[in-house]
Tab-separated table of C-alpha atoms in Angstrom:
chain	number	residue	atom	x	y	z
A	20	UNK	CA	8.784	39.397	-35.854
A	21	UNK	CA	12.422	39.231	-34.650
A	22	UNK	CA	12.970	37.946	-31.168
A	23	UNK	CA	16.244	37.513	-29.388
A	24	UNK	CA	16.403	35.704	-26.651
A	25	UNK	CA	19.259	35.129	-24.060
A	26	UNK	CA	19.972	32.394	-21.519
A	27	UNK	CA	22.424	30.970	-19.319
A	28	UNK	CA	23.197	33.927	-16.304
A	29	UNK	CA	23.373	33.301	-12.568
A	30	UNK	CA	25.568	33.550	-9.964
A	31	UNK	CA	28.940	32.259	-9.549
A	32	UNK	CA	32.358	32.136	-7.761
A	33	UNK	CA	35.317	33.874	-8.909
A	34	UNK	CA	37.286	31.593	-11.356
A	35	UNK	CA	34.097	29.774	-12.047
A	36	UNK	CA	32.342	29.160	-15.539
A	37	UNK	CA	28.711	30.226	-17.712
A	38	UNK	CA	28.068	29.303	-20.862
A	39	UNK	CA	25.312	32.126	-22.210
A	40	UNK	CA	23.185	31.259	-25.384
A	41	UNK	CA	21.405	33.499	-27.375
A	42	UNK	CA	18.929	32.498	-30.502
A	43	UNK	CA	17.452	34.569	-32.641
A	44	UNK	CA	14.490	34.124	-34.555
A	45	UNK	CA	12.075	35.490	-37.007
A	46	UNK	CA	14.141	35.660	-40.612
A	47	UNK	CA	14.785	33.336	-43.062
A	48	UNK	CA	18.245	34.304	-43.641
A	49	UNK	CA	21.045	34.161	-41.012
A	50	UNK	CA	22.651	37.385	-39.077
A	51	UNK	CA	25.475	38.852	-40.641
A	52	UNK	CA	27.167	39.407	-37.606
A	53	UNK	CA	26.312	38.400	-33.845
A	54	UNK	CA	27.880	39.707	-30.571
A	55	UNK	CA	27.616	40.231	-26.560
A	56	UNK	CA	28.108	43.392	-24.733
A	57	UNK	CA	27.933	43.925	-21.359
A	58	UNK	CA	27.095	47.113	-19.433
A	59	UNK	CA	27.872	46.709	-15.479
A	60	UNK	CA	26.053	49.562	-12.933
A	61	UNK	CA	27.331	53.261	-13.330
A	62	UNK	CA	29.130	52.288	-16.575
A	63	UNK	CA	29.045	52.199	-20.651
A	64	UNK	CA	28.348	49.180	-22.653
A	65	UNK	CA	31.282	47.574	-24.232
A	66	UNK	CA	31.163	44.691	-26.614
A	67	UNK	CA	33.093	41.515	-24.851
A	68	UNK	CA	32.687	39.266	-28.295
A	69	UNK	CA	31.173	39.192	-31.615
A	70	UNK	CA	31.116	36.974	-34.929
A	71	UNK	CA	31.005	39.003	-38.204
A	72	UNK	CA	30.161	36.151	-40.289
A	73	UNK	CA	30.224	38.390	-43.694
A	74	UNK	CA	33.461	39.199	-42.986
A	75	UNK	CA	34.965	36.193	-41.380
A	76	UNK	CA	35.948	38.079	-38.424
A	77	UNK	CA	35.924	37.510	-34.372
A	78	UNK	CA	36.404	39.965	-31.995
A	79	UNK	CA	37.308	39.766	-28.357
A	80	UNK	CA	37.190	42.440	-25.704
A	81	UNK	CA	40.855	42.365	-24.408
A	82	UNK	CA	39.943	41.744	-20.942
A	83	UNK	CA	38.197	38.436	-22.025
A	84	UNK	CA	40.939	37.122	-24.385
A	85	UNK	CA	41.717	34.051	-23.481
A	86	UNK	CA	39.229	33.264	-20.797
A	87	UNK	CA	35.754	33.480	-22.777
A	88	UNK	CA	35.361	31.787	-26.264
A	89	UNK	CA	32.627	33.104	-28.644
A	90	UNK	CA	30.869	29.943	-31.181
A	91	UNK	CA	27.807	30.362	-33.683
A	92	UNK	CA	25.264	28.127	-34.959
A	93	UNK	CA	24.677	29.185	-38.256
A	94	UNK	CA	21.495	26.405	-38.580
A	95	UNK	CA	19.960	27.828	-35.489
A	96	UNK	CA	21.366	31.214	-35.513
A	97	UNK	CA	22.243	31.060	-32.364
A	98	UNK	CA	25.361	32.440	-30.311
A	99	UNK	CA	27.337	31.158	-27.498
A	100	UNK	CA	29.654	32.478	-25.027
A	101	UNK	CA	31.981	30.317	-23.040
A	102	UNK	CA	33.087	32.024	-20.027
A	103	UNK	CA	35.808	30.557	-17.749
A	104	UNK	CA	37.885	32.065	-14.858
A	105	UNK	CA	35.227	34.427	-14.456
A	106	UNK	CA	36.150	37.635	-12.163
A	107	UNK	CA	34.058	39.657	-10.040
A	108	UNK	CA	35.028	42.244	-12.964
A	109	UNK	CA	32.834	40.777	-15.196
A	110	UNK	CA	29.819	41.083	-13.259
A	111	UNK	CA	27.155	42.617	-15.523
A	112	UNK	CA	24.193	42.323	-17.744
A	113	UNK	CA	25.165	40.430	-20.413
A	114	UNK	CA	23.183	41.949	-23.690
A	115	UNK	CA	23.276	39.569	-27.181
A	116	UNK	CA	23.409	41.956	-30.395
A	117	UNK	CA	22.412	41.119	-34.113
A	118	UNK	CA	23.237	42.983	-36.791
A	119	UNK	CA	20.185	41.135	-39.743
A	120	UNK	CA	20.010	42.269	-42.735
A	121	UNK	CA	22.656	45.095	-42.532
A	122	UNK	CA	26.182	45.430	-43.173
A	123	UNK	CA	28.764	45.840	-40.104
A	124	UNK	CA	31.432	47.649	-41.104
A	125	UNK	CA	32.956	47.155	-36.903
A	126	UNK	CA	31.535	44.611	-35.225
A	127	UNK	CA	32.403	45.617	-31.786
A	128	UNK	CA	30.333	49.184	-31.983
A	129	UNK	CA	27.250	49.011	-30.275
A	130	UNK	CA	25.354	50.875	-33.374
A	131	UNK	CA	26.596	48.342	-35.760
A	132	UNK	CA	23.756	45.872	-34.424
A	133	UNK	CA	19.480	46.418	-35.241
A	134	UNK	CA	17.961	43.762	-32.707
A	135	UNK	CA	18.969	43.477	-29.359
A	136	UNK	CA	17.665	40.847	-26.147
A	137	UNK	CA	16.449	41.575	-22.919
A	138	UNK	CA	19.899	40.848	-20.920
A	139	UNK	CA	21.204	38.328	-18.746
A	140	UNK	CA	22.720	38.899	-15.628
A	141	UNK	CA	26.395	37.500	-14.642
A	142	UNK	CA	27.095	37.856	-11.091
A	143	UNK	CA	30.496	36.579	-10.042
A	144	UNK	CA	31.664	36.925	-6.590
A	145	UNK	CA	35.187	36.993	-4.779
């Protein structure tokens, strides 16, 4: 059975730093692609990073370039977001994505990925 399983949220100041991990489990083969989205109250999800590791791709959310830094595990597969200078904009749940045992032809569309965690909230205040 696949499990997904997020870590790292909480509560910060504004240009603090969270590192979020994710590990999935339950395959003997590793992701093709892993990702986060986030999805703040009254709004969509949007993808803020993800790893297509089939294609040799990273993608970054444009309002994250240069402040949060996306790394992969590929003996755990496992997932890591660095986030620094965090802004009360990027308060949200923070969702991990894996796209196992299927092809991802965009990495940063939500329907690209087949197993999905529970969330972590990111709260970042002014």
């Amino acid at each position: 059975q696949v499990q997904v399983v997020e870590s790292g949220g909480g509560s910060v100041q504004s240009g603090g730093s969270l590192r979020l991990s994710c590990v999935a489990s339950g395959r003997t083969y590793s992701p093709n692609a892993m990702a986060w989205f986030r999805q703040a109250p009254g709004k969509e999800r949007e993808a803020v990073a993800a790893i297509d590791k089939v294609a040799g791709n990273n993608f970054y959310a444009d309002s994250v370039k240069g402040r949060f830094t996306l790394s992969y595990d590929n003996t755990k597969s496992s997932v890591y977001l660095q986030m620094n200078s965090l802004k009360p904009a990027d308060t949200a749940m923070y969702y991990c994505a894996v796209a196992w045992g299927i092809a991802t032809l965009n990495p940063a569309s939500a329907d690209q990925y087949n197993y999905w965690g529970q969330g972590t909230q990111v709260t970042v205040s002014s």
